[in-house]
Coordinates of C-alpha atoms in Angstrom, one line a residue:
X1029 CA 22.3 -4.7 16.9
X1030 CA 20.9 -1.6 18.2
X1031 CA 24.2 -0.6 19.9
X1032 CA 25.7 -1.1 16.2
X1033 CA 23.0 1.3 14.8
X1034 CA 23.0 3.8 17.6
X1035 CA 27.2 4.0 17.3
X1036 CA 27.2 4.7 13.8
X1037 CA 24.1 7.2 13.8
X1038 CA 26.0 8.8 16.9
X1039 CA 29.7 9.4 14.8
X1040 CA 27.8 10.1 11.6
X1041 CA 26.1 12.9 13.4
X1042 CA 29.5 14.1 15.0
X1043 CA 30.9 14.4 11.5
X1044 CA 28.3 16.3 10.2
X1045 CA 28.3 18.3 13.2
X1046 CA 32.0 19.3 11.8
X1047 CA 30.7 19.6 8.3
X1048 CA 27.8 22.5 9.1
X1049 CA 28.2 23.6 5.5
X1050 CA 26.9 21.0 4.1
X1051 CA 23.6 20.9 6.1
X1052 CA 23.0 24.2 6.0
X1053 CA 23.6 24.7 2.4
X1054 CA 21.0 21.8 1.7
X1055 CA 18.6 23.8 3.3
X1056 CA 19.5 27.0 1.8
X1057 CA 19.0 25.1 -1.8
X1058 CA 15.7 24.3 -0.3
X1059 CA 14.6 27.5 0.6
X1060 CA 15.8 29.1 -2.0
X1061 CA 14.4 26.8 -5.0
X1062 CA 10.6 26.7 -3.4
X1063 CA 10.8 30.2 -3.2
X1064 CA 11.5 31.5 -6.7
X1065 CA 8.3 29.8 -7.9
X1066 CA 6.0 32.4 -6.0
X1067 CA 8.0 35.1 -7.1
X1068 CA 8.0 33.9 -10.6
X1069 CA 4.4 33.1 -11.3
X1070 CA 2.8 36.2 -9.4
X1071 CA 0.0 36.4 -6.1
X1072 CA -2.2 34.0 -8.3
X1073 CA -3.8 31.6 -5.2
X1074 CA -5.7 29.5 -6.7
X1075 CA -2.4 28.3 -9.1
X1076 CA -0.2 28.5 -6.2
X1077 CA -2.0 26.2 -4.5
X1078 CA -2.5 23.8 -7.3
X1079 CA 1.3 23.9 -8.1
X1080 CA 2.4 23.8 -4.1
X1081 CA 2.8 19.6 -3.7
X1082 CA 4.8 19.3 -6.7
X1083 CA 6.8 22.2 -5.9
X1084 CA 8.1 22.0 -2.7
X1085 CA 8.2 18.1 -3.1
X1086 CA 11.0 18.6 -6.3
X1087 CA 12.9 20.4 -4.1
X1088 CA 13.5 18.1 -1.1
X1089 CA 14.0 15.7 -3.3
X1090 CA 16.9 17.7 -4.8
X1091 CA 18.0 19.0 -1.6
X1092 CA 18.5 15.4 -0.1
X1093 CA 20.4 14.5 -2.9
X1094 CA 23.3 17.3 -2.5
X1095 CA 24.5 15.3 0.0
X1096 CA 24.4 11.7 -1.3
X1097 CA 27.8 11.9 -3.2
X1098 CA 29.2 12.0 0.9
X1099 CA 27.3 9.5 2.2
X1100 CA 30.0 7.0 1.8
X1101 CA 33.0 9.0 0.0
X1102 CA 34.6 10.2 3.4
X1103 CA 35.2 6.8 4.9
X1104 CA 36.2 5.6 1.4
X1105 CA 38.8 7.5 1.1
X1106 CA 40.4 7.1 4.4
X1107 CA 39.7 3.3 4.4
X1108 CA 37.2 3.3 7.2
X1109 CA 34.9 1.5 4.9
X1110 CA 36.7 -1.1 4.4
X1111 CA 37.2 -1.6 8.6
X1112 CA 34.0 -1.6 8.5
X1113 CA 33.3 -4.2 5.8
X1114 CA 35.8 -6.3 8.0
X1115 CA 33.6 -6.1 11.4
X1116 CA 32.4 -9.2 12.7
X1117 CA 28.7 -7.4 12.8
X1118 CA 26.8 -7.2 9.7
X1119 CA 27.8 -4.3 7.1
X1120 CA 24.0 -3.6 7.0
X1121 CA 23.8 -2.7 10.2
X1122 CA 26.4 -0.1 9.6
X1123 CA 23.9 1.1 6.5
X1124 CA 21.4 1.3 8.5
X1125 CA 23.2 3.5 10.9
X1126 CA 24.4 6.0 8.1
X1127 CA 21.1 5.9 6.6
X1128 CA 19.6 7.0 9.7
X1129 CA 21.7 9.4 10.2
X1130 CA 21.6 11.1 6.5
X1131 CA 17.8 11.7 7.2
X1132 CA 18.8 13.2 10.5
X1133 CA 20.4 15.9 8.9
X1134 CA 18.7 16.3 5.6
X1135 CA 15.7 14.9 5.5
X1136 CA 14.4 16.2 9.2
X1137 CA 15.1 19.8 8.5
X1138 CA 13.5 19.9 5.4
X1139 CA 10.2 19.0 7.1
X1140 CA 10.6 21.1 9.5
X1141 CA 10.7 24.2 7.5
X1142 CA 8.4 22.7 4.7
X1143 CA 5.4 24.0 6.6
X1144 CA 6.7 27.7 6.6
X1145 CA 7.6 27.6 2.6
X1146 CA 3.9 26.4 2.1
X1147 CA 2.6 29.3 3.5
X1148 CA 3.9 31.4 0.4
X1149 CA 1.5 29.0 -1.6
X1150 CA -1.4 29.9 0.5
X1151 CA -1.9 26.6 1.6
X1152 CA -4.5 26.1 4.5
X1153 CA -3.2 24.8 8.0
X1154 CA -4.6 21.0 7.2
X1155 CA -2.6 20.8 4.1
X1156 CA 0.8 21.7 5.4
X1157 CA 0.3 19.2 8.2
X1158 CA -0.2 16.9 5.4
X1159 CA 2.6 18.4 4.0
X1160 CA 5.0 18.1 7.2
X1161 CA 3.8 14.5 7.9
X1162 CA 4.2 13.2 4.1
X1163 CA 7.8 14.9 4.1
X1164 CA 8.5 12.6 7.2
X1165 CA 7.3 9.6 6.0
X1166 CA 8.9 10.4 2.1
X1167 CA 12.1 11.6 3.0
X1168 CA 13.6 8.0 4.9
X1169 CA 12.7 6.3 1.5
X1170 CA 14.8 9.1 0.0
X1171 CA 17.9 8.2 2.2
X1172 CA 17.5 4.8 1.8
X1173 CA 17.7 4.2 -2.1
X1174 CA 20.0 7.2 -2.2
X1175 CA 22.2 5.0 -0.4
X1176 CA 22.1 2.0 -3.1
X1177 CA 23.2 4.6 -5.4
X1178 CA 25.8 6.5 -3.2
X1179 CA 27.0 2.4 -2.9
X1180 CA 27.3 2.2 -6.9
X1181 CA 28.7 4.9 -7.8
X1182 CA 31.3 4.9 -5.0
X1183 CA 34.9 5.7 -6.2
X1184 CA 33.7 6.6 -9.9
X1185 CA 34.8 9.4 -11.8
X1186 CA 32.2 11.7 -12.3
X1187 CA 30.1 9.6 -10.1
X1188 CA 27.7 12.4 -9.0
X1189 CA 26.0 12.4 -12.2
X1190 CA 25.8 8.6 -12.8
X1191 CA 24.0 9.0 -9.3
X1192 CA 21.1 11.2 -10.3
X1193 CA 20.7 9.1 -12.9
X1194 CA 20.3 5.9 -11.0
X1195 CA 18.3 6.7 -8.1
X1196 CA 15.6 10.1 -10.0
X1197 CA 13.6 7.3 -11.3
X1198 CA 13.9 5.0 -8.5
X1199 CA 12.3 8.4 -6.3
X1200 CA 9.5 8.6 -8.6
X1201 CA 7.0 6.4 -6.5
X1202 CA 7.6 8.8 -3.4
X1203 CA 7.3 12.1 -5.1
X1204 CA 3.7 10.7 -7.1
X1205 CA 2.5 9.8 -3.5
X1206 CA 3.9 12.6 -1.2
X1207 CA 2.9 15.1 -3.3
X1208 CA -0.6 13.7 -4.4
X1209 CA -1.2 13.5 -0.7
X1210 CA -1.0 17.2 -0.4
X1211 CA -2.8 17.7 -4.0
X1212 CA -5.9 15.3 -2.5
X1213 CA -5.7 17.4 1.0
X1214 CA -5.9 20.7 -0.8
X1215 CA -8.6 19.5 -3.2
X1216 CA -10.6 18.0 -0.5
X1217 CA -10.4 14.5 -1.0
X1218 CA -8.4 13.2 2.0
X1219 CA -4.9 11.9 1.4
X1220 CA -4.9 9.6 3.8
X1221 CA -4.7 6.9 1.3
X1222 CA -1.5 8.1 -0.3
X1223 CA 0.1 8.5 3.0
X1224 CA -0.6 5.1 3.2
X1225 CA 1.2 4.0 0.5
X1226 CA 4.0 6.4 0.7
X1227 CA 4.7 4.9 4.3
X1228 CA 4.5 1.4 2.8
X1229 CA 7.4 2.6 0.7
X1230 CA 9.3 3.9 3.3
X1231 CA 9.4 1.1 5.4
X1232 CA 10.1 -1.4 2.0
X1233 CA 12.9 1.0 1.7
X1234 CA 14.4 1.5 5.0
X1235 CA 14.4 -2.2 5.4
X1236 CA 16.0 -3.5 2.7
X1237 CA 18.0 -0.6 1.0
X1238 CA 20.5 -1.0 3.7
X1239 CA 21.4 -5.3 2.9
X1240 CA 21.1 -4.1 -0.9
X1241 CA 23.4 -0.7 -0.3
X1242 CA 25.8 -3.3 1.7
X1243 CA 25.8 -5.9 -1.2
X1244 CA 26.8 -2.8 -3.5
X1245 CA 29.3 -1.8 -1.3
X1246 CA 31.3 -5.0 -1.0
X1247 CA 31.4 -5.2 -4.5
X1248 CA 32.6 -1.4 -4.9
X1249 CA 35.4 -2.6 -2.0
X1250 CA 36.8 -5.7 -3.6

């Protein structure tokens, strides 16, 4: 099973390798979004501060889901899928795999540059390690019920849009949690317990988004 994983992270990762663009225009989007805010509502600290979580939160959300539409559409179109689908090993293994690897390359640098944007909303050092860890723990969860939409929308015309509108609300849960972590940290009243519960997601999420994604996709193949 592991081998299984570890192949398809491995490829995934190769492809993207090839596909720099898209990585690094995610990012970009990142930076770019979480910094207007500062610029648009002036040195005020105190609001900065108070508006940082929900900020920068929005905006990885967004930012992971530039790169959704591709999650399967590649090996759609040139029928890799459906080898895939054909494999004696389970096709949620090979969800698992891709799932994996789309947090690799979206979710992973986003918190790791999350804790430099923060400083432009003057947030002390304990927040934006709050900030970097919920990130980590939020972004997986992300991935994961991205990929159920990615999987239900897969060959549909104008399927990008159809695909916000399936998986925003289903991302509500982590954004409350991820960013009132941060908003209890820099408040002073511990976030531990939303980290808590935003991990309980995660893990909900990484376990059984991939059999639902593979469900979705059989259906999307046949």
């Amino acid at each position: 099973m592991l081998k299984i994983v570890s192949a398809v992270i491995g490829r995934d990762l190769k492809l993207a390798m090839r596909r720099q663009a898209d990585i690094v225009s995610a990012l970009f989007f990142f930076i770019i979004v979480v910094s207007l805010f500062p610029l648009g509502i002036g040195p005020e600290p105190d609001l900065l501060r108070k508006l940082a979580p929900g900020v920068l939160w929005v905006a990885a959300l967004l930012a992971t889901m530039l790169s959704l539409p591709r999650l399967f559409a590649d090996d759609h179109r040139d029928g890799t899928l459906e080898q895939l689908a054909l494999a004696p090993h389970p096709l949620g293994l090979v969800v698992t795999g891709k799932v994996i690897a789309h947090w690799l390359v979206s979710g992973l640098p986003l918190a790791l540059i999350a804790p430099v944007l923060g400083i432009q909303f003057d947030l002390s050092a304990d927040a934006l390690l709050v900030l970097t860890g919920a990130i980590l723990l939020g972004t997986p969860a992300l991935s994961g019920i991205g990929a159920i939409g990615a999987a239900l929308t897969l060959g549909l015309r104008g399927g990008g849009v159809l695909l916000s509108l399936l998986v925003l609300p289903l991302y509500i849960p982590v954004l409350i949690f991820g960013a009132g972590a941060v908003d209890a940290t820099v408040t002073g009243l511990g976030g531990e317990g939303h980290l808590s519960l935003l991990a309980a997601i995660t893990f909900a999420s990484v376990g059984f988004a991939p059999w639902a994604t593979a469900a979705a996709l059989k259906i999307a193949l046949e």
